[in-house]
């Protein structure tokens, strides 16, 4: 009872704070008719080199979509473009592009989750913040097998191989022939949000197979890695779970901002050196318990079918 009372008091105080904040006349005016904003956009490569003469298009959001308007221009010799104009703060959509680079994009809002930013003297704060935009070079794209879909997991409690090239479970569960990795489902049969046990173990059991974590580049049309770092130490197992937390549920697996760079189908010589192998990147693995007695694995990956080719930049 005491904890419930504390929670109710906290909730009332939060609502009072938000409502009081919304009564601020400067904010109400900015919400209705807009306030000035100033953002210093900087376009840079992965190496931090400024990109001049990149085309910038900015949609300045207003309360009503028909009142929105666009700003257009190019970055200067320092890769800078200053976004300056009036907006009601709900949406600012930014697109940056240049020949030889992947497109970049960003959405901004001065209003998030019911909590408003400050408005002072007709200006949204913070004023003049720097926003770094990743303009990544188009280097040497190759043909990769790209897949983003869900797969019903045929067995509960048994290890099942998955063939990334064939995009299917290994026979007899599917039409796959070579195991790139295997999964083992443990599930009580309940839908995800009601389940007490929903876990998917992923393993790379062949000698020399495994993965390491690479970084995603948010805001770019190409957010993956260009090349495999063959000097990385490899992990061989991953556990994905759906867990109950504070009356809700959350899914864990690949850490936020990361992707799995995978080595599979590896053949080693007598000294443990790699003779042949294939590389891929797994962007996400998810697990979902359905209503009809089946669990589903969501899988987003890009597989290079050419043995020993470390290039993971896909053709578009």
mmCIF file of C-alpha atoms in Angstrom, residues 15-298:
data_model
loop_
_atom_site.group_PDB
_atom_site.id
_atom_site.type_symbol
_atom_site.label_atom_id
_atom_site.label_comp_id
_atom_site.label_asym_id
_atom_site.label_seq_id
_atom_site.Cartn_x
_atom_site.Cartn_y
_atom_site.Cartn_z
ATOM 1 C CA UNK A 15 1.282 15.406 -14.407
ATOM 2 C CA UNK A 16 1.178 18.676 -12.504
ATOM 3 C CA UNK A 17 4.696 19.524 -13.706
ATOM 4 C CA UNK A 18 3.852 18.774 -17.333
ATOM 5 C CA UNK A 19 0.548 20.663 -17.203
ATOM 6 C CA UNK A 20 2.194 23.620 -15.505
ATOM 7 C CA UNK A 21 4.915 23.636 -18.141
ATOM 8 C CA UNK A 22 2.347 23.611 -20.920
ATOM 9 C CA UNK A 23 0.720 26.736 -19.480
ATOM 10 C CA UNK A 24 3.873 28.705 -20.215
ATOM 11 C CA UNK A 25 2.708 31.379 -22.693
ATOM 12 C CA UNK A 26 5.949 31.300 -24.715
ATOM 13 C CA UNK A 27 5.598 27.579 -25.245
ATOM 14 C CA UNK A 28 1.899 27.834 -26.162
ATOM 15 C CA UNK A 29 2.709 30.508 -28.727
ATOM 16 C CA UNK A 30 5.543 28.392 -30.170
ATOM 17 C CA UNK A 31 3.248 25.346 -30.294
ATOM 18 C CA UNK A 32 0.562 27.282 -32.177
ATOM 19 C CA UNK A 33 2.529 29.539 -34.495
ATOM 20 C CA UNK A 34 6.121 28.374 -34.284
ATOM 21 C CA UNK A 35 9.371 29.699 -32.871
ATOM 22 C CA UNK A 36 12.757 30.269 -34.452
ATOM 23 C CA UNK A 37 15.305 27.466 -34.439
ATOM 24 C CA UNK A 38 19.017 27.358 -35.247
ATOM 25 C CA UNK A 39 20.873 24.081 -35.815
ATOM 26 C CA UNK A 40 24.431 23.814 -37.117
ATOM 27 C CA UNK A 41 24.474 20.715 -39.325
ATOM 28 C CA UNK A 42 27.895 19.209 -40.088
ATOM 29 C CA UNK A 43 28.273 16.490 -42.748
ATOM 30 C CA UNK A 44 31.271 14.211 -42.099
ATOM 31 C CA UNK A 45 32.716 10.928 -43.357
ATOM 32 C CA UNK A 46 33.457 7.955 -41.105
ATOM 33 C CA UNK A 47 36.958 9.365 -40.686
ATOM 34 C CA UNK A 48 35.575 12.716 -39.521
ATOM 35 C CA UNK A 49 36.439 14.573 -42.738
ATOM 36 C CA UNK A 50 33.928 17.375 -43.567
ATOM 37 C CA UNK A 51 32.011 16.927 -46.829
ATOM 38 C CA UNK A 52 31.517 20.181 -48.778
ATOM 39 C CA UNK A 53 28.885 20.824 -51.460
ATOM 40 C CA UNK A 54 26.478 18.203 -50.143
ATOM 41 C CA UNK A 55 22.830 18.863 -50.946
ATOM 42 C CA UNK A 56 20.663 19.511 -47.896
ATOM 43 C CA UNK A 57 16.864 19.433 -47.765
ATOM 44 C CA UNK A 58 15.047 20.259 -44.540
ATOM 45 C CA UNK A 59 11.304 19.992 -43.961
ATOM 46 C CA UNK A 60 10.388 22.432 -41.213
ATOM 47 C CA UNK A 61 7.367 21.038 -39.377
ATOM 48 C CA UNK A 62 4.423 23.201 -38.438
ATOM 49 C CA UNK A 63 1.223 22.397 -36.544
ATOM 50 C CA UNK A 64 -0.630 21.711 -39.774
ATOM 51 C CA UNK A 65 1.165 19.772 -42.505
ATOM 52 C CA UNK A 66 0.133 22.263 -45.188
ATOM 53 C CA UNK A 67 1.983 25.009 -43.330
ATOM 54 C CA UNK A 68 5.250 23.060 -43.384
ATOM 55 C CA UNK A 69 7.942 24.330 -45.722
ATOM 56 C CA UNK A 70 11.348 23.282 -47.027
ATOM 57 C CA UNK A 71 14.818 24.735 -46.708
ATOM 58 C CA UNK A 72 17.324 23.805 -49.404
ATOM 59 C CA UNK A 73 21.028 24.472 -49.750
ATOM 60 C CA UNK A 74 24.513 22.954 -49.741
ATOM 61 C CA UNK A 75 27.168 22.457 -47.107
ATOM 62 C CA UNK A 76 30.093 24.902 -47.113
ATOM 63 C CA UNK A 77 33.805 24.090 -47.323
ATOM 64 C CA UNK A 78 33.670 22.898 -43.699
ATOM 65 C CA UNK A 79 30.694 20.614 -44.337
ATOM 66 C CA UNK A 80 28.394 23.028 -42.477
ATOM 67 C CA UNK A 81 24.807 24.014 -43.242
ATOM 68 C CA UNK A 82 22.892 26.185 -40.806
ATOM 69 C CA UNK A 83 19.223 25.276 -40.376
ATOM 70 C CA UNK A 84 17.434 28.486 -39.492
ATOM 71 C CA UNK A 85 13.700 29.158 -39.577
ATOM 72 C CA UNK A 86 10.420 28.932 -37.747
ATOM 73 C CA UNK A 87 8.867 25.636 -36.628
ATOM 74 C CA UNK A 88 6.261 24.474 -34.131
ATOM 75 C CA UNK A 89 8.842 21.900 -33.041
ATOM 76 C CA UNK A 90 6.909 18.728 -33.792
ATOM 77 C CA UNK A 91 8.988 17.472 -36.734
ATOM 78 C CA UNK A 92 12.108 18.580 -38.565
ATOM 79 C CA UNK A 93 13.085 16.137 -41.329
ATOM 80 C CA UNK A 94 16.618 16.374 -42.706
ATOM 81 C CA UNK A 95 18.043 14.722 -45.840
ATOM 82 C CA UNK A 96 21.645 15.068 -46.985
ATOM 83 C CA UNK A 97 23.086 13.607 -50.182
ATOM 84 C CA UNK A 98 26.024 13.867 -52.569
ATOM 85 C CA UNK A 99 27.227 11.806 -55.509
ATOM 86 C CA UNK A 100 29.567 9.076 -54.332
ATOM 87 C CA UNK A 101 28.046 8.927 -50.838
ATOM 88 C CA UNK A 102 25.144 7.125 -49.208
ATOM 89 C CA UNK A 103 22.156 9.317 -48.381
ATOM 90 C CA UNK A 104 21.823 10.467 -44.798
ATOM 91 C CA UNK A 105 18.668 11.369 -42.919
ATOM 92 C CA UNK A 106 17.559 12.572 -39.513
ATOM 93 C CA UNK A 107 14.298 13.447 -37.753
ATOM 94 C CA UNK A 108 14.263 15.949 -34.910
ATOM 95 C CA UNK A 109 11.567 17.120 -32.538
ATOM 96 C CA UNK A 110 11.535 19.718 -29.786
ATOM 97 C CA UNK A 111 8.614 17.881 -28.195
ATOM 98 C CA UNK A 112 9.211 14.376 -26.854
ATOM 99 C CA UNK A 113 7.070 12.135 -24.659
ATOM 100 C CA UNK A 114 4.921 15.009 -23.405
ATOM 101 C CA UNK A 115 7.906 16.993 -22.094
ATOM 102 C CA UNK A 116 8.595 20.267 -23.877
ATOM 103 C CA UNK A 117 11.883 22.034 -24.464
ATOM 104 C CA UNK A 118 12.268 25.597 -23.350
ATOM 105 C CA UNK A 119 11.284 28.570 -25.466
ATOM 106 C CA UNK A 120 12.857 31.945 -24.796
ATOM 107 C CA UNK A 121 12.470 35.208 -26.711
ATOM 108 C CA UNK A 122 10.715 33.376 -29.541
ATOM 109 C CA UNK A 123 13.504 30.787 -29.882
ATOM 110 C CA UNK A 124 13.581 27.039 -29.275
ATOM 111 C CA UNK A 125 16.367 26.011 -26.923
ATOM 112 C CA UNK A 126 19.027 24.739 -27.187
ATOM 113 C CA UNK A 127 19.947 27.391 -29.776
ATOM 114 C CA UNK A 128 22.772 26.770 -32.239
ATOM 115 C CA UNK A 129 23.445 23.130 -31.322
ATOM 116 C CA UNK A 130 25.742 21.129 -33.618
ATOM 117 C CA UNK A 131 24.227 18.097 -35.377
ATOM 118 C CA UNK A 132 26.704 15.665 -36.978
ATOM 119 C CA UNK A 133 25.376 13.866 -40.063
ATOM 120 C CA UNK A 134 27.186 10.750 -41.384
ATOM 121 C CA UNK A 135 27.921 10.927 -45.119
ATOM 122 C CA UNK A 136 29.511 7.553 -45.828
ATOM 123 C CA UNK A 137 31.409 6.917 -49.035
ATOM 124 C CA UNK A 138 30.205 4.387 -51.588
ATOM 125 C CA UNK A 139 33.314 2.209 -51.880
ATOM 126 C CA UNK A 140 33.107 -1.275 -53.450
ATOM 127 C CA UNK A 141 29.574 -2.702 -53.209
ATOM 128 C CA UNK A 142 29.197 -6.415 -53.979
ATOM 129 C CA UNK A 143 26.246 -8.737 -54.503
ATOM 130 C CA UNK A 144 25.155 -10.103 -51.140
ATOM 131 C CA UNK A 145 22.237 -12.345 -50.213
ATOM 132 C CA UNK A 146 20.022 -9.988 -48.216
ATOM 133 C CA UNK A 147 17.166 -11.272 -46.104
ATOM 134 C CA UNK A 148 14.732 -9.709 -43.645
ATOM 135 C CA UNK A 149 11.822 -11.935 -42.643
ATOM 136 C CA UNK A 150 10.407 -14.227 -39.992
ATOM 137 C CA UNK A 151 10.703 -18.011 -39.746
ATOM 138 C CA UNK A 152 8.456 -20.344 -37.761
ATOM 139 C CA UNK A 153 10.666 -22.398 -35.471
ATOM 140 C CA UNK A 154 9.673 -26.022 -36.119
ATOM 141 C CA UNK A 155 10.851 -27.659 -32.865
ATOM 142 C CA UNK A 156 10.859 -26.727 -29.203
ATOM 143 C CA UNK A 157 13.913 -27.835 -27.213
ATOM 144 C CA UNK A 158 15.940 -29.180 -30.164
ATOM 145 C CA UNK A 159 18.901 -27.674 -32.013
ATOM 146 C CA UNK A 160 18.033 -26.732 -35.611
ATOM 147 C CA UNK A 161 20.545 -25.546 -38.215
ATOM 148 C CA UNK A 162 19.955 -22.511 -40.449
ATOM 149 C CA UNK A 163 21.392 -22.050 -43.968
ATOM 150 C CA UNK A 164 21.882 -18.336 -44.705
ATOM 151 C CA UNK A 165 22.559 -18.883 -48.400
ATOM 152 C CA UNK A 166 19.384 -20.948 -48.934
ATOM 153 C CA UNK A 167 17.482 -18.745 -46.447
ATOM 154 C CA UNK A 168 15.906 -21.761 -44.766
ATOM 155 C CA UNK A 169 16.299 -24.336 -42.012
ATOM 156 C CA UNK A 170 18.675 -27.194 -42.706
ATOM 157 C CA UNK A 171 16.997 -30.439 -43.839
ATOM 158 C CA UNK A 172 14.850 -32.168 -42.739
ATOM 159 C CA UNK A 173 13.283 -29.046 -41.178
ATOM 160 C CA UNK A 174 13.729 -27.068 -44.418
ATOM 161 C CA UNK A 175 15.546 -26.912 -47.756
ATOM 162 C CA UNK A 176 18.874 -25.735 -46.357
ATOM 163 C CA UNK A 177 22.037 -27.787 -46.864
ATOM 164 C CA UNK A 178 24.834 -26.145 -44.857
ATOM 165 C CA UNK A 179 24.506 -24.970 -41.256
ATOM 166 C CA UNK A 180 25.762 -21.416 -40.722
ATOM 167 C CA UNK A 181 24.421 -21.388 -37.180
ATOM 168 C CA UNK A 182 21.943 -23.343 -35.070
ATOM 169 C CA UNK A 183 19.170 -22.285 -32.697
ATOM 170 C CA UNK A 184 17.441 -23.914 -29.749
ATOM 171 C CA UNK A 185 14.013 -22.682 -28.629
ATOM 172 C CA UNK A 186 12.739 -22.925 -25.057
ATOM 173 C CA UNK A 187 9.138 -21.754 -24.815
ATOM 174 C CA UNK A 188 6.099 -22.418 -22.640
ATOM 175 C CA UNK A 189 3.697 -21.908 -25.570
ATOM 176 C CA UNK A 190 2.245 -18.581 -24.378
ATOM 177 C CA UNK A 191 2.099 -15.394 -26.405
ATOM 178 C CA UNK A 192 5.166 -13.187 -25.843
ATOM 179 C CA UNK A 193 3.719 -10.712 -23.363
ATOM 180 C CA UNK A 194 2.254 -13.483 -21.195
ATOM 181 C CA UNK A 195 5.087 -15.984 -21.474
ATOM 182 C CA UNK A 196 7.167 -17.054 -18.475
ATOM 183 C CA UNK A 197 9.760 -18.754 -20.687
ATOM 184 C CA UNK A 198 10.702 -17.554 -24.167
ATOM 185 C CA UNK A 199 14.359 -18.006 -25.009
ATOM 186 C CA UNK A 200 16.311 -18.625 -28.193
ATOM 187 C CA UNK A 201 19.899 -19.820 -27.950
ATOM 188 C CA UNK A 202 22.092 -19.245 -31.013
ATOM 189 C CA UNK A 203 25.385 -21.103 -31.457
ATOM 190 C CA UNK A 204 28.198 -21.468 -33.973
ATOM 191 C CA UNK A 205 29.497 -24.986 -33.400
ATOM 192 C CA UNK A 206 31.899 -25.556 -36.318
ATOM 193 C CA UNK A 207 35.576 -25.015 -35.460
ATOM 194 C CA UNK A 208 36.576 -21.551 -36.605
ATOM 195 C CA UNK A 209 32.999 -20.213 -36.822
ATOM 196 C CA UNK A 210 31.714 -17.379 -34.650
ATOM 197 C CA UNK A 211 30.978 -13.670 -34.535
ATOM 198 C CA UNK A 212 32.068 -10.329 -33.117
ATOM 199 C CA UNK A 213 30.073 -7.133 -32.594
ATOM 200 C CA UNK A 214 30.413 -4.251 -35.030
ATOM 201 C CA UNK A 215 28.893 -0.784 -34.757
ATOM 202 C CA UNK A 216 25.812 0.439 -36.604
ATOM 203 C CA UNK A 217 25.979 3.892 -38.164
ATOM 204 C CA UNK A 218 22.600 5.471 -37.504
ATOM 205 C CA UNK A 219 21.274 8.047 -39.926
ATOM 206 C CA UNK A 220 22.909 6.585 -43.039
ATOM 207 C CA UNK A 221 21.356 4.558 -45.844
ATOM 208 C CA UNK A 222 24.307 2.200 -45.285
ATOM 209 C CA UNK A 223 24.525 1.569 -41.554
ATOM 210 C CA UNK A 224 26.644 -1.605 -41.624
ATOM 211 C CA UNK A 225 30.373 -2.368 -41.867
ATOM 212 C CA UNK A 226 32.390 -2.223 -45.084
ATOM 213 C CA UNK A 227 34.877 -4.998 -44.375
ATOM 214 C CA UNK A 228 35.366 -7.814 -41.862
ATOM 215 C CA UNK A 229 38.083 -7.286 -39.280
ATOM 216 C CA UNK A 230 39.726 -10.713 -39.416
ATOM 217 C CA UNK A 231 41.816 -9.981 -36.303
ATOM 218 C CA UNK A 232 38.798 -9.873 -33.976
ATOM 219 C CA UNK A 233 38.240 -12.559 -31.332
ATOM 220 C CA UNK A 234 35.063 -14.510 -32.062
ATOM 221 C CA UNK A 235 32.200 -15.431 -29.777
ATOM 222 C CA UNK A 236 30.248 -18.626 -30.395
ATOM 223 C CA UNK A 237 26.936 -18.198 -28.525
ATOM 224 C CA UNK A 238 24.150 -15.647 -28.176
ATOM 225 C CA UNK A 239 20.972 -15.809 -26.076
ATOM 226 C CA UNK A 240 17.811 -13.925 -27.102
ATOM 227 C CA UNK A 241 15.057 -13.633 -24.495
ATOM 228 C CA UNK A 242 11.659 -12.105 -23.904
ATOM 229 C CA UNK A 243 11.428 -11.290 -20.204
ATOM 230 C CA UNK A 244 8.810 -9.804 -17.904
ATOM 231 C CA UNK A 245 10.009 -6.554 -16.370
ATOM 232 C CA UNK A 246 7.979 -4.274 -14.062
ATOM 233 C CA UNK A 247 4.636 -5.496 -15.319
ATOM 234 C CA UNK A 248 5.687 -5.252 -18.970
ATOM 235 C CA UNK A 249 8.125 -7.169 -21.134
ATOM 236 C CA UNK A 250 11.350 -6.533 -22.974
ATOM 237 C CA UNK A 251 13.392 -8.377 -25.577
ATOM 238 C CA UNK A 252 17.147 -8.837 -25.240
ATOM 239 C CA UNK A 253 19.692 -10.142 -27.718
ATOM 240 C CA UNK A 254 22.098 -8.169 -29.893
ATOM 241 C CA UNK A 255 23.015 -5.001 -27.934
ATOM 242 C CA UNK A 256 21.602 -1.681 -29.095
ATOM 243 C CA UNK A 257 23.761 0.001 -31.708
ATOM 244 C CA UNK A 258 25.539 -3.241 -32.581
ATOM 245 C CA UNK A 259 25.406 -5.899 -35.297
ATOM 246 C CA UNK A 260 26.947 -9.357 -35.550
ATOM 247 C CA UNK A 261 29.801 -9.817 -38.024
ATOM 248 C CA UNK A 262 29.785 -13.573 -38.668
ATOM 249 C CA UNK A 263 32.277 -16.140 -39.928
ATOM 250 C CA UNK A 264 30.755 -19.499 -40.908
ATOM 251 C CA UNK A 265 31.342 -22.587 -43.088
ATOM 252 C CA UNK A 266 34.962 -22.469 -41.967
ATOM 253 C CA UNK A 267 37.530 -25.067 -42.996
ATOM 254 C CA UNK A 268 40.823 -25.059 -41.061
ATOM 255 C CA UNK A 269 44.157 -26.648 -41.859
ATOM 256 C CA UNK A 270 46.062 -28.861 -39.414
ATOM 257 C CA UNK A 271 47.592 -25.768 -37.813
ATOM 258 C CA UNK A 272 44.261 -24.018 -37.274
ATOM 259 C CA UNK A 273 44.673 -21.532 -40.127
ATOM 260 C CA UNK A 274 41.596 -20.691 -42.235
ATOM 261 C CA UNK A 275 41.462 -22.370 -45.644
ATOM 262 C CA UNK A 276 37.907 -21.362 -46.608
ATOM 263 C CA UNK A 277 35.133 -19.457 -44.866
ATOM 264 C CA UNK A 278 32.157 -17.201 -45.569
ATOM 265 C CA UNK A 279 31.339 -13.865 -43.985
ATOM 266 C CA UNK A 280 28.030 -12.212 -43.230
ATOM 267 C CA UNK A 281 26.453 -9.592 -41.035
ATOM 268 C CA UNK A 282 23.386 -10.243 -38.894
ATOM 269 C CA UNK A 283 21.632 -6.973 -38.159
ATOM 270 C CA UNK A 284 18.976 -8.385 -35.856
ATOM 271 C CA UNK A 285 17.654 -11.624 -34.369
ATOM 272 C CA UNK A 286 14.329 -11.500 -32.550
ATOM 273 C CA UNK A 287 12.010 -14.042 -30.966
ATOM 274 C CA UNK A 288 8.210 -13.888 -30.828
ATOM 275 C CA UNK A 289 5.675 -16.239 -29.296
ATOM 276 C CA UNK A 290 2.434 -16.435 -31.300
ATOM 277 C CA UNK A 291 -1.152 -17.268 -30.402
ATOM 278 C CA UNK A 292 -1.355 -20.487 -32.403
ATOM 279 C CA UNK A 293 1.325 -22.632 -30.801
ATOM 280 C CA UNK A 294 4.232 -21.439 -32.955
ATOM 281 C CA UNK A 295 7.183 -19.247 -32.134
ATOM 282 C CA UNK A 296 8.870 -17.109 -34.767
ATOM 283 C CA UNK A 297 12.469 -16.033 -35.277
ATOM 284 C CA UNK A 298 12.860 -12.645 -36.938
#
